[in-house]
Short mmCIF file of N, CA and C in Angstrom, two decimals:
data_model
loop_
_atom_site.label_atom_id
_atom_site.label_comp_id
_atom_site.label_asym_id
_atom_site.label_seq_id
_atom_site.Cartn_x
_atom_site.Cartn_y
_atom_site.Cartn_z
N MET A 1 -1.73 37.38 22.90
CA MET A 1 -1.61 36.73 23.55
C MET A 1 -0.24 36.01 23.84
N ASP A 2 0.45 36.76 23.37
CA ASP A 2 2.02 36.13 23.65
C ASP A 2 2.49 35.46 24.53
N GLY A 3 2.83 34.64 24.42
CA GLY A 3 3.74 34.20 25.57
C GLY A 3 2.22 33.21 26.48
N PHE A 4 1.22 33.27 26.12
CA PHE A 4 0.86 32.58 27.30
C PHE A 4 -0.01 30.92 26.31
N LYS A 5 0.05 29.81 26.87
CA LYS A 5 -0.24 28.57 26.38
C LYS A 5 -1.72 28.46 26.13
N ILE A 6 -2.23 28.04 25.34
CA ILE A 6 -3.69 27.24 24.86
C ILE A 6 -3.71 25.92 24.54
N VAL A 7 -4.42 26.20 25.74
CA VAL A 7 -5.23 24.46 26.30
C VAL A 7 -6.63 24.52 26.13
N LYS A 8 -6.75 22.82 25.99
CA LYS A 8 -8.54 22.38 25.84
C LYS A 8 -9.05 23.10 27.62
N VAL A 9 -9.73 22.87 27.91
CA VAL A 9 -10.36 22.82 29.12
C VAL A 9 -10.42 21.10 29.48
N SER A 10 -10.77 20.24 28.99
CA SER A 10 -10.68 19.38 29.33
C SER A 10 -9.34 18.73 29.52
N GLU A 11 -8.45 19.24 29.11
CA GLU A 11 -6.56 19.07 29.26
C GLU A 11 -6.76 19.52 31.25
N VAL A 12 -7.31 20.51 31.66
CA VAL A 12 -6.49 21.55 32.67
C VAL A 12 -7.46 21.17 33.89
N ILE A 13 -8.83 20.73 33.48
CA ILE A 13 -10.25 21.00 34.49
C ILE A 13 -10.28 20.52 35.46
N ARG A 14 -8.96 19.15 35.58
CA ARG A 14 -8.87 18.54 37.09
C ARG A 14 -7.96 19.67 37.75
N THR A 15 -7.33 20.41 37.33
CA THR A 15 -6.34 20.61 38.42
C THR A 15 -7.05 22.84 38.83
N ILE A 16 -7.23 23.04 37.27
CA ILE A 16 -7.26 24.82 37.87
C ILE A 16 -8.26 24.78 39.31
N ASP A 17 -8.24 26.39 39.84
CA ASP A 17 -8.93 27.03 41.15
C ASP A 17 -10.05 27.73 40.65
N LEU A 18 -9.97 28.30 39.35
CA LEU A 18 -10.80 28.97 39.09
C LEU A 18 -11.11 28.89 37.57
N VAL A 19 -12.39 29.50 37.32
CA VAL A 19 -12.85 29.04 35.88
C VAL A 19 -13.87 30.26 35.60
N ILE A 20 -13.73 32.04 34.50
CA ILE A 20 -14.07 32.26 33.57
C ILE A 20 -13.93 32.18 32.73
N THR A 21 -15.56 31.84 32.77
CA THR A 21 -16.05 32.14 30.56
C THR A 21 -16.03 33.52 30.80
N ALA A 22 -15.76 34.00 29.39
CA ALA A 22 -15.64 35.01 28.79
C ALA A 22 -16.26 34.62 27.30
N THR A 23 -16.57 34.14 26.69
CA THR A 23 -16.76 34.04 25.24
C THR A 23 -17.78 34.35 24.74
N GLY A 24 -19.20 34.10 25.15
CA GLY A 24 -20.37 34.64 24.50
C GLY A 24 -20.63 33.43 23.65
N ASN A 25 -20.10 32.36 23.77
CA ASN A 25 -20.57 30.50 23.48
C ASN A 25 -21.35 29.49 24.38
N LYS A 26 -22.39 28.77 23.53
CA LYS A 26 -23.13 28.02 24.33
C LYS A 26 -22.22 27.28 25.29
N ARG A 27 -22.71 26.78 26.24
CA ARG A 27 -21.98 25.13 26.89
C ARG A 27 -20.59 25.35 26.57
N VAL A 28 -20.10 26.44 27.37
CA VAL A 28 -18.55 26.20 27.09
C VAL A 28 -17.84 25.47 28.65
N ILE A 29 -18.40 25.55 29.54
CA ILE A 29 -18.25 24.61 31.07
C ILE A 29 -19.38 23.50 30.65
N THR A 30 -19.28 22.47 30.52
CA THR A 30 -20.32 21.49 30.67
C THR A 30 -20.53 20.69 31.91
N ARG A 31 -21.90 20.01 31.96
CA ARG A 31 -21.44 19.32 33.82
C ARG A 31 -20.63 17.66 33.37
N GLU A 32 -20.32 17.70 32.06
CA GLU A 32 -18.96 16.59 32.65
C GLU A 32 -17.64 17.41 32.76
N ASN A 33 -17.34 18.92 32.52
CA ASN A 33 -16.34 19.54 32.79
C ASN A 33 -16.05 19.49 34.49
N MET A 34 -17.97 20.44 35.25
CA MET A 34 -17.73 20.42 36.28
C MET A 34 -18.02 18.86 37.27
N ASP A 35 -18.24 17.79 36.14
CA ASP A 35 -17.90 16.26 37.60
C ASP A 35 -16.72 16.21 37.30
N ARG A 36 -15.24 16.82 36.34
CA ARG A 36 -14.83 16.64 36.89
C ARG A 36 -13.79 17.57 37.44
N MET A 37 -14.24 19.42 38.20
CA MET A 37 -13.20 19.97 38.69
C MET A 37 -13.17 19.32 40.37
N LYS A 38 -11.56 19.79 40.05
CA LYS A 38 -11.76 19.79 42.09
C LYS A 38 -12.42 20.49 42.70
N SER A 39 -12.52 19.99 44.28
CA SER A 39 -13.24 20.31 45.00
C SER A 39 -12.79 22.02 45.65
N GLY A 40 -13.84 22.42 45.78
CA GLY A 40 -13.54 23.97 46.00
C GLY A 40 -13.33 25.40 45.04
N ALA A 41 -13.46 24.69 43.57
CA ALA A 41 -12.66 25.27 42.46
C ALA A 41 -13.81 27.05 42.64
N VAL A 42 -13.87 27.90 42.22
CA VAL A 42 -14.40 29.36 41.47
C VAL A 42 -15.06 28.71 40.29
N LEU A 43 -15.97 29.33 39.60
CA LEU A 43 -16.83 29.13 38.77
C LEU A 43 -18.06 30.15 38.37
N CYS A 44 -17.50 31.18 37.07
CA CYS A 44 -18.33 32.05 37.15
C CYS A 44 -18.59 32.64 35.81
N ASN A 45 -19.04 33.55 35.45
CA ASN A 45 -19.14 33.77 33.68
C ASN A 45 -19.13 35.22 33.61
N MET A 46 -18.64 35.43 32.87
CA MET A 46 -18.45 37.10 32.47
C MET A 46 -18.86 37.25 31.12
N GLY A 47 -18.74 36.35 30.37
CA GLY A 47 -19.55 36.09 29.02
C GLY A 47 -20.58 37.52 28.16
N HIS A 48 -21.11 37.07 27.08
CA HIS A 48 -22.40 38.19 26.74
C HIS A 48 -23.49 37.00 26.93
N SER A 49 -23.23 36.25 27.56
CA SER A 49 -24.73 35.26 27.49
C SER A 49 -24.73 34.88 28.95
N ASP A 50 -26.35 33.93 29.21
CA ASP A 50 -26.27 32.92 30.64
C ASP A 50 -25.94 31.91 30.24
N ASN A 51 -25.15 31.23 29.13
CA ASN A 51 -25.90 30.23 29.11
C ASN A 51 -24.32 29.47 28.26
N GLU A 52 -22.94 30.41 29.51
CA GLU A 52 -22.08 29.25 28.65
C GLU A 52 -21.72 28.40 29.82
N ILE A 53 -22.48 28.12 31.40
CA ILE A 53 -21.92 27.44 31.68
C ILE A 53 -23.81 26.46 31.86
N ASP A 54 -23.68 25.52 31.81
CA ASP A 54 -24.53 24.27 31.56
C ASP A 54 -25.11 24.32 33.48
N VAL A 55 -25.43 25.34 33.91
CA VAL A 55 -26.15 25.39 35.07
C VAL A 55 -27.70 24.69 35.75
N ALA A 56 -28.18 24.63 34.30
CA ALA A 56 -29.55 23.52 34.25
C ALA A 56 -29.00 22.30 34.51
N SER A 57 -27.64 21.44 34.12
CA SER A 57 -27.91 20.49 34.27
C SER A 57 -26.74 20.02 35.94
N LEU A 58 -27.04 20.93 36.28
CA LEU A 58 -26.50 21.06 37.89
C LEU A 58 -27.74 20.67 38.84
N LYS A 59 -28.99 21.47 38.24
CA LYS A 59 -30.53 21.12 39.37
C LYS A 59 -30.85 19.67 39.04
N THR A 60 -30.38 18.31 39.91
CA THR A 60 -30.98 17.15 39.66
C THR A 60 -30.49 16.97 40.75
N PRO A 61 -31.62 15.65 41.29
CA PRO A 61 -31.61 15.09 42.79
C PRO A 61 -30.46 15.17 43.86
N GLU A 62 -29.50 14.79 42.86
CA GLU A 62 -28.15 14.00 43.69
C GLU A 62 -27.08 14.94 44.29
N LEU A 63 -27.43 16.14 43.82
CA LEU A 63 -26.59 17.43 43.85
C LEU A 63 -27.25 18.05 44.58
N ILE A 64 -26.54 18.92 45.79
CA ILE A 64 -27.31 19.57 47.03
C ILE A 64 -27.03 21.41 46.75
N TRP A 65 -28.05 21.82 46.20
CA TRP A 65 -27.55 23.39 46.51
C TRP A 65 -27.53 24.33 47.66
N GLU A 66 -26.26 25.13 47.95
CA GLU A 66 -26.57 25.23 49.40
C GLU A 66 -26.13 27.11 48.94
N ARG A 67 -27.00 27.73 49.40
CA ARG A 67 -26.72 29.01 49.48
C ARG A 67 -26.24 29.79 50.41
N VAL A 68 -24.75 30.38 49.95
CA VAL A 68 -23.53 30.99 50.56
C VAL A 68 -24.04 32.26 51.75
N ARG A 69 -24.03 33.07 50.35
CA ARG A 69 -24.87 34.54 50.40
C ARG A 69 -25.09 34.72 49.14
N SER A 70 -25.68 36.43 48.73
CA SER A 70 -26.31 36.68 47.67
C SER A 70 -25.42 36.32 46.75
N GLN A 71 -26.22 35.61 45.71
CA GLN A 71 -25.08 35.30 44.00
C GLN A 71 -23.81 34.18 44.57
N VAL A 72 -23.79 33.71 45.79
CA VAL A 72 -22.62 32.72 46.15
C VAL A 72 -23.54 31.58 46.12
N ASP A 73 -23.04 30.18 45.80
CA ASP A 73 -23.72 29.24 45.63
C ASP A 73 -22.46 27.69 46.10
N TYR A 74 -23.19 26.60 46.69
CA TYR A 74 -21.65 25.66 46.66
C TYR A 74 -22.98 25.28 45.60
N VAL A 75 -22.60 23.90 45.43
CA VAL A 75 -23.02 22.94 44.41
C VAL A 75 -22.40 21.61 45.06
N ASN A 76 -22.83 20.66 45.92
CA ASN A 76 -21.75 20.00 46.46
C ASN A 76 -22.53 18.19 46.01
N TRP A 77 -21.66 17.54 45.48
CA TRP A 77 -21.51 16.92 44.77
C TRP A 77 -21.45 15.42 46.01
N PRO A 78 -22.23 14.46 45.49
CA PRO A 78 -22.36 13.23 46.75
C PRO A 78 -21.35 12.36 47.61
N ASP A 79 -19.87 12.63 46.48
CA ASP A 79 -18.74 12.42 47.03
C ASP A 79 -17.67 13.11 47.97
N GLY A 80 -18.80 14.53 48.49
CA GLY A 80 -18.21 15.29 48.94
C GLY A 80 -17.26 16.42 48.59
N ARG A 81 -17.20 16.55 47.56
CA ARG A 81 -16.61 17.99 46.44
C ARG A 81 -17.79 18.79 46.29
N ARG A 82 -17.15 19.68 46.14
CA ARG A 82 -18.02 20.90 46.57
C ARG A 82 -17.40 22.09 45.15
N LEU A 83 -18.29 23.12 44.64
CA LEU A 83 -17.83 23.91 43.57
C LEU A 83 -19.26 25.00 43.94
N VAL A 84 -17.75 26.03 44.11
CA VAL A 84 -18.55 27.56 44.64
C VAL A 84 -19.19 28.33 42.71
N LEU A 85 -19.98 28.47 42.85
CA LEU A 85 -20.53 28.80 41.57
C LEU A 85 -21.56 29.99 42.04
N LEU A 86 -20.78 31.41 41.02
CA LEU A 86 -21.34 32.53 40.97
C LEU A 86 -21.99 32.89 40.70
N ALA A 87 -22.92 33.93 40.64
CA ALA A 87 -24.02 34.35 40.52
C ALA A 87 -24.60 33.11 39.85
N GLU A 88 -25.18 32.17 39.82
CA GLU A 88 -25.81 31.23 39.00
C GLU A 88 -25.60 31.07 37.40
N GLY A 89 -24.16 31.11 37.18
CA GLY A 89 -23.57 30.97 35.49
C GLY A 89 -24.20 32.16 34.88
N ARG A 90 -24.79 32.90 35.18
CA ARG A 90 -25.08 34.48 34.78
C ARG A 90 -24.11 35.27 34.80
N VAL A 91 -24.48 36.19 34.05
CA VAL A 91 -22.97 37.36 33.09
C VAL A 91 -22.78 37.83 34.80
N LEU A 92 -21.90 37.71 35.46
CA LEU A 92 -21.23 38.25 36.58
C LEU A 92 -21.09 39.68 36.53
N ASN A 93 -20.43 40.64 36.05
CA ASN A 93 -20.82 42.34 35.68
C ASN A 93 -22.01 42.87 36.33
N GLN A 94 -23.25 41.90 35.49
CA GLN A 94 -24.23 42.36 35.44
C GLN A 94 -24.99 42.09 36.68
N ASN A 95 -24.91 40.13 37.11
CA ASN A 95 -25.59 40.72 38.08
C ASN A 95 -25.24 41.03 39.65
N CYS A 96 -24.23 41.12 39.46
CA CYS A 96 -23.31 40.77 41.17
C CYS A 96 -22.94 42.80 41.66
N SER A 97 -23.20 43.28 40.50
CA SER A 97 -22.48 44.77 40.57
C SER A 97 -23.52 45.62 41.67
N SER A 98 -22.41 46.66 42.50
CA SER A 98 -23.42 47.86 42.84
C SER A 98 -23.98 48.61 42.08
N LEU A 99 -23.73 48.54 40.98
CA LEU A 99 -24.81 49.38 40.10
C LEU A 99 -25.96 49.41 39.84
N PRO A 100 -26.71 50.33 39.95
CA PRO A 100 -28.31 50.04 39.86
C PRO A 100 -28.24 49.64 37.76
N SER A 101 -29.42 48.70 37.83
CA SER A 101 -29.47 48.11 36.34
C SER A 101 -29.89 49.68 35.85
N PHE A 102 -30.08 50.42 36.15
CA PHE A 102 -30.26 51.94 35.16
C PHE A 102 -29.62 52.25 35.12
N VAL A 103 -28.10 52.25 35.38
CA VAL A 103 -26.80 53.00 34.98
C VAL A 103 -26.43 51.67 33.84
N LEU A 104 -26.30 50.71 34.17
CA LEU A 104 -26.22 49.71 32.93
C LEU A 104 -27.06 49.92 31.69
N SER A 105 -28.17 50.01 31.82
CA SER A 105 -28.85 50.40 30.68
C SER A 105 -28.52 51.40 30.33
N ILE A 106 -27.71 52.71 30.89
CA ILE A 106 -27.74 54.00 30.36
C ILE A 106 -26.48 54.02 29.39
N THR A 107 -25.63 53.00 30.43
CA THR A 107 -24.18 52.57 29.53
C THR A 107 -24.25 51.89 28.20
N CYS A 108 -24.99 51.19 27.88
CA CYS A 108 -24.89 49.93 27.01
C CYS A 108 -26.09 50.82 25.59
N ALA A 109 -26.81 51.83 26.23
CA ALA A 109 -27.45 52.75 24.90
C ALA A 109 -26.51 53.17 24.78
N ALA A 110 -25.81 53.94 25.56
CA ALA A 110 -24.52 54.53 25.10
C ALA A 110 -23.64 53.97 24.07
N GLU A 111 -23.57 53.05 24.31
CA GLU A 111 -22.74 51.85 23.17
C GLU A 111 -23.58 51.87 22.15
N VAL A 112 -25.28 51.47 21.94
CA VAL A 112 -25.82 51.45 21.07
C VAL A 112 -25.37 52.45 20.10
N VAL A 113 -25.47 53.76 20.79
CA VAL A 113 -25.96 54.80 20.27
C VAL A 113 -24.36 55.51 19.49
N ALA A 114 -22.97 55.15 19.91
CA ALA A 114 -21.48 55.12 19.40
C ALA A 114 -21.84 54.24 18.42
N LEU A 115 -22.07 52.43 17.70
CA LEU A 115 -22.05 51.82 16.51
C LEU A 115 -22.75 52.69 15.29
N ILE A 116 -24.16 53.27 15.94
CA ILE A 116 -25.39 54.18 15.34
C ILE A 116 -24.03 54.98 14.45
N GLU A 117 -23.60 55.69 15.12
CA GLU A 117 -22.43 56.67 14.79
C GLU A 117 -21.97 55.75 13.66
N LEU A 118 -20.96 55.00 14.39
CA LEU A 118 -19.86 54.32 13.26
C LEU A 118 -20.51 53.53 12.09
N TYR A 119 -21.47 53.36 12.44
CA TYR A 119 -21.63 52.00 11.20
C TYR A 119 -22.84 53.42 10.08
N SER A 120 -22.96 54.70 10.77
CA SER A 120 -23.54 55.90 9.75
C SER A 120 -22.02 56.85 9.23
N ALA A 121 -21.71 57.25 9.97
CA ALA A 121 -20.52 57.25 8.92
C ALA A 121 -19.52 57.47 8.02
N PRO A 122 -19.27 58.26 7.13
CA PRO A 122 -18.55 58.60 6.21
C PRO A 122 -17.70 57.37 5.65
N ALA A 123 -17.36 56.61 5.07
CA ALA A 123 -16.29 55.81 4.73
C ALA A 123 -15.01 56.51 5.12
N GLY A 124 -14.24 56.49 5.85
CA GLY A 124 -12.83 57.32 6.63
C GLY A 124 -13.14 58.17 7.41
N LYS A 125 -14.10 58.20 7.89
CA LYS A 125 -14.65 59.18 8.94
C LYS A 125 -13.64 58.83 10.38
N TYR A 126 -13.39 57.58 10.30
CA TYR A 126 -13.45 56.70 11.38
C TYR A 126 -11.77 55.86 10.74
N LYS A 127 -10.75 56.28 11.88
CA LYS A 127 -9.53 55.73 11.41
C LYS A 127 -9.37 54.15 12.62
N ASN A 128 -8.86 53.00 12.30
CA ASN A 128 -8.38 52.24 13.51
C ASN A 128 -7.83 52.51 14.45
N GLU A 129 -8.85 53.49 15.41
CA GLU A 129 -7.85 54.01 17.28
C GLU A 129 -8.73 53.58 17.78
N VAL A 130 -8.79 54.63 18.59
CA VAL A 130 -9.57 54.77 20.20
C VAL A 130 -9.94 56.36 20.09
N TYR A 131 -11.54 56.03 20.42
CA TYR A 131 -11.86 57.60 19.91
C TYR A 131 -12.81 57.64 21.65
N LEU A 132 -12.75 58.85 21.52
CA LEU A 132 -13.62 59.58 22.54
C LEU A 132 -14.97 60.12 22.42
N LEU A 133 -16.29 59.37 23.06
CA LEU A 133 -17.31 59.73 22.46
C LEU A 133 -17.68 60.91 22.93
N PRO A 134 -18.40 61.57 21.72
CA PRO A 134 -18.43 62.95 21.67
C PRO A 134 -19.28 62.99 22.95
N LYS A 135 -19.29 64.46 23.12
CA LYS A 135 -20.92 64.99 24.25
C LYS A 135 -21.70 64.68 23.84
N ARG A 136 -21.81 65.22 22.65
CA ARG A 136 -23.66 65.07 22.18
C ARG A 136 -24.20 63.64 22.21
N LEU A 137 -23.08 62.69 21.61
CA LEU A 137 -23.55 61.30 21.65
C LEU A 137 -23.79 60.70 23.22
N GLY A 138 -22.86 61.10 23.73
CA GLY A 138 -23.21 60.27 25.29
C GLY A 138 -23.84 60.76 25.95
N GLU A 139 -24.84 62.42 25.65
CA GLU A 139 -25.90 62.09 26.38
C GLU A 139 -26.85 61.70 25.78
N CYS A 140 -26.94 61.72 24.73
CA CYS A 140 -27.99 61.30 23.99
C CYS A 140 -28.85 60.16 24.90
N PRO A 141 -28.57 59.09 25.46
CA PRO A 141 -29.12 58.27 26.29
C PRO A 141 -30.14 58.70 27.15
N LEU A 142 -29.50 59.85 27.62
CA LEU A 142 -30.17 60.65 29.02
C LEU A 142 -31.32 61.25 28.62
N TYR A 143 -31.97 61.39 27.27
CA TYR A 143 -33.47 61.67 26.87
C TYR A 143 -34.09 60.77 27.10
N LEU A 144 -33.45 59.72 27.16
CA LEU A 144 -34.63 58.55 26.50
C LEU A 144 -35.06 58.30 28.06
N THR A 145 -34.46 58.21 29.04
CA THR A 145 -35.08 58.42 30.51
C THR A 145 -36.27 59.44 30.63
N SER A 146 -36.62 60.35 30.17
CA SER A 146 -37.24 61.15 30.72
C SER A 146 -38.97 60.77 29.82
N TYR A 147 -39.42 59.36 29.43
CA TYR A 147 -40.33 58.62 28.92
C TYR A 147 -40.47 57.41 30.40
N THR A 148 -41.30 57.87 30.18
CA THR A 148 -43.13 56.97 31.18
C THR A 148 -43.33 55.62 30.57
N TYR A 149 -43.41 55.01 31.34
CA TYR A 149 -44.12 53.35 30.52
C TYR A 149 -44.84 53.25 31.70
N THR A 150 -45.84 52.81 30.82
CA THR A 150 -47.29 52.39 31.42
C THR A 150 -47.64 51.31 31.13
#
C-alpha cells in the first residue's frame, strides 16, 4: 500500500462516491455511515461474507427502496438523498456474475483441493511462491459432479 493514505471511514464517508467493502469483517459500513453518505454514492461488498454492510438497518419505514434493475437498488432517505446499493449488500462477484453457480462451486472446490495439498505436503515442498495447480488436482472437483443429489 505504499503511497496510499490510510484513513478511517468516518473521516471520508461524506465525500466519497464509491464504497467497496472487501474485509470479511462484520458491519464495516454501519447505518450511521450510510446516513452520512452523499446522495448518489454507490455501495457494494466484495468481501467474504454478506454482513459487511448493515443492510438490515436500512429496512425501516422511513427509507424507501426502489428496484432499478436486477441487483441494483436505490435506497431513498426522507431528505431526498439516495444511495445506490448493489446486490443488496451481498458478495458482488458471486451475486452479479454471469457465471452459473455451478462454475463458482467448481472454482471453490479447486481452491479447497489446493489448500488440502498445501496442508498435507511435507515441510519444504512448497516455497513462498505462486504455483500452477497441477492438472490432477485441478480436475479433481470435476469428478465430484458425477454424483446425483436426491
